[in-house]
Amino acid sequence: MDTGDPSASTGDEPLTGTDGDSSTGSSSSTGETDDTEPAPFCSDGAVDPGEECDQGLENSNEGACTLNCEAAVCGDGLLWIGHEECDDGNNDDGDACVAGCVPASCGDGFLFEGNEECEPGDIDDNQEYVCGVDCKWSPVVAAPRVVFLSSVKFLGDMSLYEPSLGDYSLSDFPDGGETGVLLADARCQALAALAELAQPSTFHAWLSDNNGTDTSNAVDRLHPNASPQLQAGYTLPGGPMIATSFASLAQGLTAAILEDEHGAIVNGQAYVWSNTSDQGEALGLVDGMGKPTSCESWHSSSPERSGQLGFATDAKTQWTDAGSVMHCGLANRLYCFQEG
């Protein structure tokens, strides 16, 4: 008989606590071992298939391994700190970031379109313009003059250093009774003639003494036009141009003077006798004893005297003034410039 007592009907239903206990009891199955390996992912520290690298938490778009687990390379558009100066994500060498991921600059061999007209030493197809150190075209008013580095070496008195003669002989170098800078000029003229360069008598040594005469300074013997706009440029025997004018020599060369009279590259250390500024004038320096550093105006091969040097491998200021001297008993090369 149903009494309608609510407690009676509640007793016929499962207790909540009992149901919860039953559920808790069944959870004992979670203690079973799951042998499923986690799926590999980039930055897990292991190089997985399809990944080029994985440095775990060290992955970075500024490091050697990117956030996509790809090895950093120049041209990927990501700046690898400490290894790249720029990275624009392309292989175009005509923009602001060129090969090697370095910023474009005048003289790097790449034409920065819209910012440079040319690269130093370039000559236009009509041979009318040459590119200067500022990457701008300048007109070639006069035919370029030839410049070379002597294949032969000379002592401080301009006497021949015989071991450097190569295929030449002593008889190939008549001195004409000259001494000092004029003997150096004769050496350059002999080399120009042996190499069959045009007008060999117009070559002079880039060499100055301290006598204060009208032939003491190299510029006085080369006779460049008084107007820089009308001066001839200078080229190596086999190219390229090294300067657009005599005046531009003071701005640095567009290429080092490392070709001999035949246009062959001179290898190894190449000091030259000079005592000449980038203006073509005598440096006027003296040694510790007050003696001019010009080997007694290029008349001495004594080890007790010294001569001012240039450094042929340099295209900046040291090409003519290396800031150092050498004693006059040693042998060095000469720069030979064509006048005009």
mmCIF file of C-alpha atoms in Angstrom:
data_model
loop_
_atom_site.group_PDB
_atom_site.id
_atom_site.type_symbol
_atom_site.label_atom_id
_atom_site.label_comp_id
_atom_site.label_asym_id
_atom_site.label_seq_id
_atom_site.Cartn_x
_atom_site.Cartn_y
_atom_site.Cartn_z
ATOM 1 C CA MET A 1 0.000 0.000 0.000
ATOM 2 C CA ASP A 2 1.455 3.362 -1.048
ATOM 3 C CA THR A 3 1.358 5.625 1.948
ATOM 4 C CA GLY A 4 2.546 8.647 -0.082
ATOM 5 C CA ASP A 5 5.491 9.009 2.295
ATOM 6 C CA PRO A 6 8.179 10.826 0.345
ATOM 7 C CA SER A 7 10.912 9.005 2.236
ATOM 8 C CA ALA A 8 9.612 5.688 1.062
ATOM 9 C CA SER A 9 9.890 6.589 -2.597
ATOM 10 C CA THR A 10 13.410 8.058 -2.033
ATOM 11 C CA GLY A 11 14.569 4.764 -0.710
ATOM 12 C CA ASP A 12 13.610 3.056 -3.969
ATOM 13 C CA GLU A 13 16.054 5.354 -5.952
ATOM 14 C CA PRO A 14 19.864 4.952 -6.099
ATOM 15 C CA LEU A 15 21.629 7.132 -3.545
ATOM 16 C CA THR A 16 23.772 9.895 -4.917
ATOM 17 C CA GLY A 17 26.635 8.909 -2.688
ATOM 18 C CA THR A 18 26.456 5.319 -3.806
ATOM 19 C CA ASP A 19 26.448 6.423 -7.437
ATOM 20 C CA GLY A 20 29.504 8.593 -6.814
ATOM 21 C CA ASP A 21 31.287 5.743 -5.071
ATOM 22 C CA SER A 22 30.542 3.482 -7.998
ATOM 23 C CA SER A 23 31.976 6.057 -10.400
ATOM 24 C CA THR A 24 35.077 6.459 -8.291
ATOM 25 C CA GLY A 25 35.587 2.762 -8.238
ATOM 26 C CA SER A 26 35.534 2.508 -11.988
ATOM 27 C CA SER A 27 38.274 5.188 -12.286
ATOM 28 C CA SER A 28 40.855 2.661 -11.237
ATOM 29 C CA SER A 29 41.200 1.849 -14.931
ATOM 30 C CA THR A 30 43.211 5.133 -15.448
ATOM 31 C CA GLY A 31 46.192 3.497 -13.889
ATOM 32 C CA GLU A 32 46.747 1.430 -17.029
ATOM 33 C CA THR A 33 49.992 2.263 -19.052
ATOM 34 C CA ASP A 34 49.596 4.313 -22.308
ATOM 35 C CA ASP A 35 52.495 3.519 -24.676
ATOM 36 C CA THR A 36 51.528 6.162 -27.311
ATOM 37 C CA GLU A 37 54.491 8.531 -28.050
ATOM 38 C CA PRO A 38 53.708 12.274 -28.282
ATOM 39 C CA ALA A 39 53.702 13.585 -31.851
ATOM 40 C CA PRO A 40 57.026 15.280 -32.819
ATOM 41 C CA PHE A 41 56.907 19.029 -33.179
ATOM 42 C CA CYS A 42 59.270 21.892 -34.064
ATOM 43 C CA SER A 43 61.147 23.116 -30.990
ATOM 44 C CA ASP A 44 61.038 19.745 -29.238
ATOM 45 C CA GLY A 45 64.837 19.693 -29.407
ATOM 46 C CA ALA A 46 65.039 16.741 -31.795
ATOM 47 C CA VAL A 47 65.628 17.039 -35.539
ATOM 48 C CA ASP A 48 62.565 15.295 -36.909
ATOM 49 C CA PRO A 49 61.815 14.344 -40.519
ATOM 50 C CA GLY A 50 61.164 17.492 -42.520
ATOM 51 C CA GLU A 51 63.217 19.658 -40.160
ATOM 52 C CA GLU A 52 66.649 21.087 -40.978
ATOM 53 C CA CYS A 53 67.472 21.808 -37.358
ATOM 54 C CA ASP A 54 65.897 21.974 -33.915
ATOM 55 C CA GLN A 55 67.475 23.702 -30.968
ATOM 56 C CA GLY A 56 64.416 23.437 -28.779
ATOM 57 C CA LEU A 57 63.680 26.586 -26.852
ATOM 58 C CA GLU A 58 66.763 28.167 -28.452
ATOM 59 C CA ASN A 59 65.025 28.302 -31.833
ATOM 60 C CA SER A 60 64.728 31.912 -32.933
ATOM 61 C CA ASN A 61 64.164 33.880 -36.105
ATOM 62 C CA GLU A 62 67.295 35.802 -35.139
ATOM 63 C CA GLY A 63 69.440 32.698 -34.625
ATOM 64 C CA ALA A 64 70.947 29.734 -36.443
ATOM 65 C CA CYS A 65 67.715 27.699 -36.312
ATOM 66 C CA THR A 66 64.462 29.516 -37.009
ATOM 67 C CA LEU A 67 61.065 29.060 -35.376
ATOM 68 C CA ASN A 68 60.139 26.892 -38.375
ATOM 69 C CA CYS A 69 63.096 24.592 -37.700
ATOM 70 C CA GLU A 70 64.876 25.791 -40.829
ATOM 71 C CA ALA A 71 68.588 26.606 -40.883
ATOM 72 C CA ALA A 72 69.231 30.342 -41.123
ATOM 73 C CA VAL A 73 70.634 31.365 -44.505
ATOM 74 C CA CYS A 74 71.338 34.652 -46.214
ATOM 75 C CA GLY A 75 68.287 35.518 -48.273
ATOM 76 C CA ASP A 76 65.639 33.966 -46.028
ATOM 77 C CA GLY A 77 64.355 37.369 -44.978
ATOM 78 C CA LEU A 78 65.327 36.847 -41.332
ATOM 79 C CA LEU A 79 68.196 38.775 -39.760
ATOM 80 C CA TRP A 80 70.653 36.328 -38.192
ATOM 81 C CA ILE A 81 72.141 38.425 -35.425
ATOM 82 C CA GLY A 82 75.925 38.415 -35.359
ATOM 83 C CA HIS A 83 76.198 36.830 -38.809
ATOM 84 C CA GLU A 84 74.221 39.102 -41.137
ATOM 85 C CA GLU A 85 74.069 42.876 -41.361
ATOM 86 C CA CYS A 86 70.882 42.788 -43.401
ATOM 87 C CA ASP A 87 68.554 40.277 -45.073
ATOM 88 C CA ASP A 88 65.863 41.437 -47.455
ATOM 89 C CA GLY A 89 64.772 37.961 -48.481
ATOM 90 C CA ASN A 90 65.980 38.049 -52.084
ATOM 91 C CA ASN A 91 69.061 37.480 -54.210
ATOM 92 C CA ASP A 92 68.929 40.869 -55.926
ATOM 93 C CA ASP A 93 72.342 42.558 -55.774
ATOM 94 C CA GLY A 94 70.937 45.803 -57.115
ATOM 95 C CA ASP A 95 69.150 46.810 -53.925
ATOM 96 C CA ALA A 96 70.079 47.909 -50.399
ATOM 97 C CA CYS A 97 71.197 44.442 -49.235
ATOM 98 C CA VAL A 98 73.621 42.548 -51.471
ATOM 99 C CA ALA A 99 75.344 39.165 -51.616
ATOM 100 C CA GLY A 100 76.642 38.040 -48.262
ATOM 101 C CA CYS A 101 73.826 39.932 -46.524
ATOM 102 C CA VAL A 102 75.791 43.151 -46.214
ATOM 103 C CA PRO A 103 74.457 46.638 -46.966
ATOM 104 C CA ALA A 104 75.095 47.994 -50.450
ATOM 105 C CA SER A 105 77.985 50.432 -50.634
ATOM 106 C CA CYS A 106 79.836 52.323 -53.334
ATOM 107 C CA GLY A 107 82.715 50.189 -54.565
ATOM 108 C CA ASP A 108 81.252 46.798 -53.643
ATOM 109 C CA GLY A 109 81.014 45.748 -57.278
ATOM 110 C CA PHE A 110 77.200 45.889 -57.385
ATOM 111 C CA LEU A 111 75.199 48.740 -58.906
ATOM 112 C CA PHE A 112 72.766 50.017 -56.258
ATOM 113 C CA GLU A 113 69.962 51.056 -58.599
ATOM 114 C CA GLY A 114 68.564 54.495 -57.909
ATOM 115 C CA ASN A 115 71.461 55.355 -55.605
ATOM 116 C CA GLU A 116 74.592 54.800 -57.706
ATOM 117 C CA GLU A 117 75.274 55.719 -61.298
ATOM 118 C CA CYS A 118 78.098 53.220 -61.706
ATOM 119 C CA GLU A 119 80.841 51.343 -59.880
ATOM 120 C CA PRO A 120 84.382 52.773 -59.543
ATOM 121 C CA GLY A 121 86.581 52.013 -62.542
ATOM 122 C CA ASP A 122 83.678 51.384 -64.944
ATOM 123 C CA ILE A 123 83.955 52.978 -68.380
ATOM 124 C CA ASP A 124 80.887 53.619 -70.513
ATOM 125 C CA ASP A 125 80.515 51.878 -73.871
ATOM 126 C CA ASN A 126 81.560 54.984 -75.790
ATOM 127 C CA GLN A 127 84.694 55.479 -73.682
ATOM 128 C CA GLU A 128 83.478 58.988 -72.849
ATOM 129 C CA TYR A 129 82.800 58.615 -69.127
ATOM 130 C CA VAL A 130 84.550 56.882 -66.263
ATOM 131 C CA CYS A 131 83.145 56.060 -62.837
ATOM 132 C CA GLY A 132 84.786 57.810 -59.886
ATOM 133 C CA VAL A 133 85.198 56.799 -56.249
ATOM 134 C CA ASP A 134 81.833 58.461 -55.507
ATOM 135 C CA CYS A 135 80.040 56.070 -57.917
ATOM 136 C CA LYS A 136 79.193 58.881 -60.313
ATOM 137 C CA TRP A 137 80.096 59.259 -63.970
ATOM 138 C CA SER A 138 82.735 61.829 -64.888
ATOM 139 C CA PRO A 139 83.652 62.797 -68.445
ATOM 140 C CA VAL A 140 86.945 61.559 -69.786
ATOM 141 C CA VAL A 141 88.227 64.753 -71.339
ATOM 142 C CA ALA A 142 91.637 63.475 -72.411
ATOM 143 C CA ALA A 143 92.747 59.981 -73.309
ATOM 144 C CA PRO A 144 93.631 58.080 -70.123
ATOM 145 C CA ARG A 145 97.294 57.942 -69.212
ATOM 146 C CA VAL A 146 98.924 54.628 -68.337
ATOM 147 C CA VAL A 147 100.263 53.801 -64.870
ATOM 148 C CA PHE A 148 102.195 50.683 -63.874
ATOM 149 C CA LEU A 149 104.219 49.174 -61.053
ATOM 150 C CA SER A 150 107.764 48.351 -62.096
ATOM 151 C CA SER A 151 108.522 44.648 -62.391
ATOM 152 C CA VAL A 152 112.135 45.480 -61.515
ATOM 153 C CA LYS A 153 113.338 46.670 -58.108
ATOM 154 C CA PHE A 154 115.843 49.421 -57.394
ATOM 155 C CA LEU A 155 118.102 50.396 -54.519
ATOM 156 C CA GLY A 156 117.816 53.836 -52.942
ATOM 157 C CA ASP A 157 120.178 55.376 -55.501
ATOM 158 C CA MET A 158 118.007 53.962 -58.319
ATOM 159 C CA SER A 159 120.620 51.372 -59.264
ATOM 160 C CA LEU A 160 119.220 48.078 -60.523
ATOM 161 C CA TYR A 161 118.652 45.201 -58.138
ATOM 162 C CA GLU A 162 119.912 42.467 -60.441
ATOM 163 C CA PRO A 163 118.012 39.497 -58.915
ATOM 164 C CA SER A 164 114.769 41.229 -59.952
ATOM 165 C CA LEU A 165 115.673 41.635 -63.636
ATOM 166 C CA GLY A 166 113.940 38.447 -64.753
ATOM 167 C CA ASP A 167 114.223 38.212 -68.540
ATOM 168 C CA TYR A 168 115.755 41.674 -68.779
ATOM 169 C CA SER A 169 119.474 42.443 -68.846
ATOM 170 C CA LEU A 170 121.501 45.345 -67.488
ATOM 171 C CA SER A 171 121.964 46.665 -71.013
ATOM 172 C CA ASP A 172 118.198 47.202 -71.276
ATOM 173 C CA PHE A 173 118.475 50.060 -68.791
ATOM 174 C CA PRO A 174 120.768 52.841 -70.026
ATOM 175 C CA ASP A 175 121.062 55.595 -67.440
ATOM 176 C CA GLY A 176 121.742 58.413 -69.883
ATOM 177 C CA GLY A 177 124.070 59.935 -67.327
ATOM 178 C CA GLU A 178 121.144 60.821 -65.077
ATOM 179 C CA THR A 179 120.933 60.474 -61.287
ATOM 180 C CA GLY A 180 118.263 60.800 -58.615
ATOM 181 C CA VAL A 181 114.647 61.318 -59.709
ATOM 182 C CA LEU A 182 115.704 61.779 -63.344
ATOM 183 C CA LEU A 183 117.421 58.392 -63.285
ATOM 184 C CA ALA A 184 114.201 56.962 -61.842
ATOM 185 C CA ASP A 185 112.348 58.535 -64.788
ATOM 186 C CA ALA A 186 114.803 56.838 -67.163
ATOM 187 C CA ARG A 187 114.098 53.500 -65.479
ATOM 188 C CA CYS A 188 110.365 53.937 -66.067
ATOM 189 C CA GLN A 189 110.921 54.938 -69.679
ATOM 190 C CA ALA A 190 113.092 51.874 -70.297
ATOM 191 C CA LEU A 191 110.432 49.583 -68.838
ATOM 192 C CA ALA A 192 107.704 51.256 -70.917
ATOM 193 C CA ALA A 193 109.791 50.751 -74.065
ATOM 194 C CA LEU A 194 110.483 47.104 -73.226
ATOM 195 C CA ALA A 195 106.736 46.558 -72.819
ATOM 196 C CA GLU A 196 106.096 48.412 -76.096
ATOM 197 C CA LEU A 197 103.814 50.949 -74.443
ATOM 198 C CA ALA A 198 102.959 54.015 -76.516
ATOM 199 C CA GLN A 199 105.228 57.037 -76.109
ATOM 200 C CA PRO A 200 107.638 55.502 -73.588
ATOM 201 C CA SER A 201 109.531 58.790 -73.212
ATOM 202 C CA THR A 202 106.463 60.319 -71.534
ATOM 203 C CA PHE A 203 106.706 58.064 -68.466
ATOM 204 C CA HIS A 204 108.064 59.347 -65.160
ATOM 205 C CA ALA A 205 108.595 57.876 -61.721
ATOM 206 C CA TRP A 206 106.146 58.806 -58.974
ATOM 207 C CA LEU A 207 109.093 59.927 -56.890
ATOM 208 C CA SER A 208 110.095 63.196 -55.230
ATOM 209 C CA ASP A 209 113.335 64.434 -53.704
ATOM 210 C CA ASN A 210 114.085 67.208 -51.233
ATOM 211 C CA ASN A 211 116.220 69.447 -53.437
ATOM 212 C CA GLY A 212 113.539 72.042 -54.115
ATOM 213 C CA THR A 213 114.275 72.215 -57.840
ATOM 214 C CA ASP A 214 111.799 72.352 -60.717
ATOM 215 C CA THR A 215 112.068 68.562 -61.104
ATOM 216 C CA SER A 216 111.971 67.631 -57.407
ATOM 217 C CA ASN A 217 108.236 66.975 -57.162
ATOM 218 C CA ALA A 218 106.575 64.216 -59.158
ATOM 219 C CA VAL A 219 103.778 66.600 -60.149
ATOM 220 C CA ASP A 220 106.314 68.959 -61.753
ATOM 221 C CA ARG A 221 107.530 66.230 -64.083
ATOM 222 C CA LEU A 222 104.078 64.833 -64.917
ATOM 223 C CA HIS A 223 102.618 68.192 -66.016
ATOM 224 C CA PRO A 224 98.887 67.570 -65.396
ATOM 225 C CA ASN A 225 96.482 70.192 -66.733
ATOM 226 C CA ALA A 226 96.004 73.029 -64.231
ATOM 227 C CA SER A 227 92.229 72.560 -64.484
ATOM 228 C CA PRO A 228 91.018 69.340 -62.809
ATOM 229 C CA GLN A 229 88.068 69.256 -65.219
ATOM 230 C CA LEU A 230 90.481 68.958 -68.144
ATOM 231 C CA GLN A 231 92.951 66.514 -66.601
ATOM 232 C CA ALA A 232 93.409 63.053 -68.044
ATOM 233 C CA GLY A 233 92.450 59.984 -66.086
ATOM 234 C CA TYR A 234 94.802 57.117 -65.281
ATOM 235 C CA THR A 235 94.483 53.464 -66.202
ATOM 236 C CA LEU A 236 96.518 50.329 -65.581
ATOM 237 C CA PRO A 237 97.980 48.661 -68.710
ATOM 238 C CA GLY A 238 95.277 46.003 -68.627
ATOM 239 C CA GLY A 239 92.649 48.203 -66.955
ATOM 240 C CA PRO A 240 90.767 49.310 -64.974
ATOM 241 C CA MET A 241 90.904 53.053 -64.492
ATOM 242 C CA ILE A 242 92.453 53.984 -61.152
ATOM 243 C CA ALA A 243 91.587 57.698 -61.144
ATOM 244 C CA THR A 244 89.542 60.108 -63.240
ATOM 245 C CA SER A 245 92.110 62.913 -63.010
ATOM 246 C CA PHE A 246 95.361 63.885 -61.330
ATOM 247 C CA ALA A 247 93.397 65.773 -58.683
ATOM 248 C CA SER A 248 91.302 62.707 -57.873
ATOM 249 C CA LEU A 249 94.436 60.757 -56.900
ATOM 250 C CA ALA A 250 94.161 62.542 -53.559
ATOM 251 C CA GLN A 251 90.717 60.992 -52.985
ATOM 252 C CA GLY A 252 92.079 57.461 -53.168
ATOM 253 C CA LEU A 253 92.376 55.111 -56.123
ATOM 254 C CA THR A 254 89.565 53.044 -57.597
ATOM 255 C CA ALA A 255 92.010 50.127 -57.872
ATOM 256 C CA ALA A 256 95.451 49.424 -56.452
ATOM 257 C CA ILE A 257 98.449 49.820 -58.784
ATOM 258 C CA LEU A 258 99.411 46.163 -58.957
ATOM 259 C CA GLU A 259 100.032 45.635 -62.683
ATOM 260 C CA ASP A 260 103.532 45.774 -64.123
ATOM 261 C CA GLU A 261 104.497 47.289 -67.473
ATOM 262 C CA HIS A 262 103.137 44.217 -69.294
ATOM 263 C CA GLY A 263 99.819 44.285 -67.443
ATOM 264 C CA ALA A 264 100.756 41.257 -65.325
ATOM 265 C CA ILE A 265 99.649 41.203 -61.695
ATOM 266 C CA VAL A 266 102.484 41.721 -59.220
ATOM 267 C CA ASN A 267 102.000 39.309 -56.339
ATOM 268 C CA GLY A 268 103.370 39.471 -52.834
ATOM 269 C CA GLN A 269 104.346 42.429 -50.713
ATOM 270 C CA ALA A 270 104.968 45.457 -52.897
ATOM 271 C CA TYR A 271 106.668 48.444 -51.321
ATOM 272 C CA VAL A 272 107.599 51.343 -53.577
ATOM 273 C CA TRP A 273 110.054 54.180 -53.165
ATOM 274 C CA SER A 274 107.947 57.328 -53.027
ATOM 275 C CA ASN A 275 108.558 60.286 -50.675
ATOM 276 C CA THR A 276 105.533 61.758 -52.440
ATOM 277 C CA SER A 277 102.183 63.005 -51.150
ATOM 278 C CA ASP A 278 98.888 62.287 -52.882
ATOM 279 C CA GLN A 279 99.246 65.787 -54.354
ATOM 280 C CA GLY A 280 102.452 64.697 -56.104
ATOM 281 C CA GLU A 281 104.752 66.743 -53.872
ATOM 282 C CA ALA A 282 107.715 65.831 -51.651
ATOM 283 C CA LEU A 283 106.725 64.807 -48.133
ATOM 284 C CA GLY A 284 109.606 66.763 -46.630
ATOM 285 C CA LEU A 285 110.116 64.390 -43.687
ATOM 286 C CA VAL A 286 113.353 63.693 -41.828
ATOM 287 C CA ASP A 287 114.743 60.812 -39.798
ATOM 288 C CA GLY A 288 115.927 60.821 -36.187
ATOM 289 C CA MET A 289 119.190 62.442 -37.213
ATOM 290 C CA GLY A 290 117.473 65.207 -39.133
ATOM 291 C CA LYS A 291 118.263 63.683 -42.532
ATOM 292 C CA PRO A 292 115.529 63.830 -45.214
ATOM 293 C CA THR A 293 113.935 60.440 -45.775
ATOM 294 C CA SER A 294 114.654 60.361 -49.486
ATOM 295 C CA CYS A 295 117.914 58.366 -49.617
ATOM 296 C CA GLU A 296 119.940 61.559 -50.038
ATOM 297 C CA SER A 297 117.513 62.674 -52.755
ATOM 298 C CA TRP A 298 117.760 59.193 -54.291
ATOM 299 C CA HIS A 299 121.526 59.240 -54.605
ATOM 300 C CA SER A 300 122.344 56.844 -51.759
ATOM 301 C CA SER A 301 122.157 53.089 -51.259
ATOM 302 C CA SER A 302 123.636 53.327 -47.771
ATOM 303 C CA PRO A 303 121.918 51.355 -44.998
ATOM 304 C CA GLU A 304 122.489 54.430 -42.828
ATOM 305 C CA ARG A 305 119.998 56.436 -44.866
ATOM 306 C CA SER A 306 116.288 55.819 -45.342
ATOM 307 C CA GLY A 307 113.602 56.476 -47.919
ATOM 308 C CA GLN A 308 109.880 57.083 -47.591
ATOM 309 C CA LEU A 309 107.653 54.271 -48.883
ATOM 310 C CA GLY A 310 104.325 53.731 -50.564
ATOM 311 C CA PHE A 311 102.348 50.504 -50.346
ATOM 312 C CA ALA A 312 101.163 49.207 -53.728
ATOM 313 C CA THR A 313 98.479 46.880 -52.385
ATOM 314 C CA ASP A 314 96.603 49.834 -50.864
ATOM 315 C CA ALA A 315 94.182 51.956 -52.861
ATOM 316 C CA LYS A 316 93.601 54.600 -50.180
ATOM 317 C CA THR A 317 96.182 57.058 -48.846
ATOM 318 C CA GLN A 318 98.907 54.483 -48.196
ATOM 319 C CA TRP A 319 99.411 53.769 -51.879
ATOM 320 C CA THR A 320 101.807 56.737 -51.941
ATOM 321 C CA ASP A 321 102.526 57.359 -48.249
ATOM 322 C CA ALA A 322 102.667 54.215 -46.128
ATOM 323 C CA GLY A 323 103.892 56.202 -43.141
ATOM 324 C CA SER A 324 107.063 54.137 -42.956
ATOM 325 C CA VAL A 325 110.625 54.127 -44.257
ATOM 326 C CA MET A 326 113.172 51.546 -45.352
ATOM 327 C CA HIS A 327 116.947 51.822 -45.426
ATOM 328 C CA CYS A 328 118.380 52.686 -48.790
ATOM 329 C CA GLY A 329 120.409 49.506 -49.183
ATOM 330 C CA LEU A 330 117.222 47.527 -49.764
ATOM 331 C CA ALA A 331 115.390 47.223 -53.079
ATOM 332 C CA ASN A 332 111.873 48.402 -53.854
ATOM 333 C CA ARG A 333 109.691 49.048 -56.892
ATOM 334 C CA LEU A 334 108.632 52.297 -58.562
ATOM 335 C CA TYR A 335 105.287 53.622 -59.751
ATOM 336 C CA CYS A 336 105.575 54.807 -63.348
ATOM 337 C CA PHE A 337 103.048 57.418 -64.546
ATOM 338 C CA GLN A 338 102.545 58.711 -68.048
ATOM 339 C CA GLU A 339 102.642 62.500 -68.158
ATOM 340 C CA GLY A 340 99.860 64.821 -69.251
#
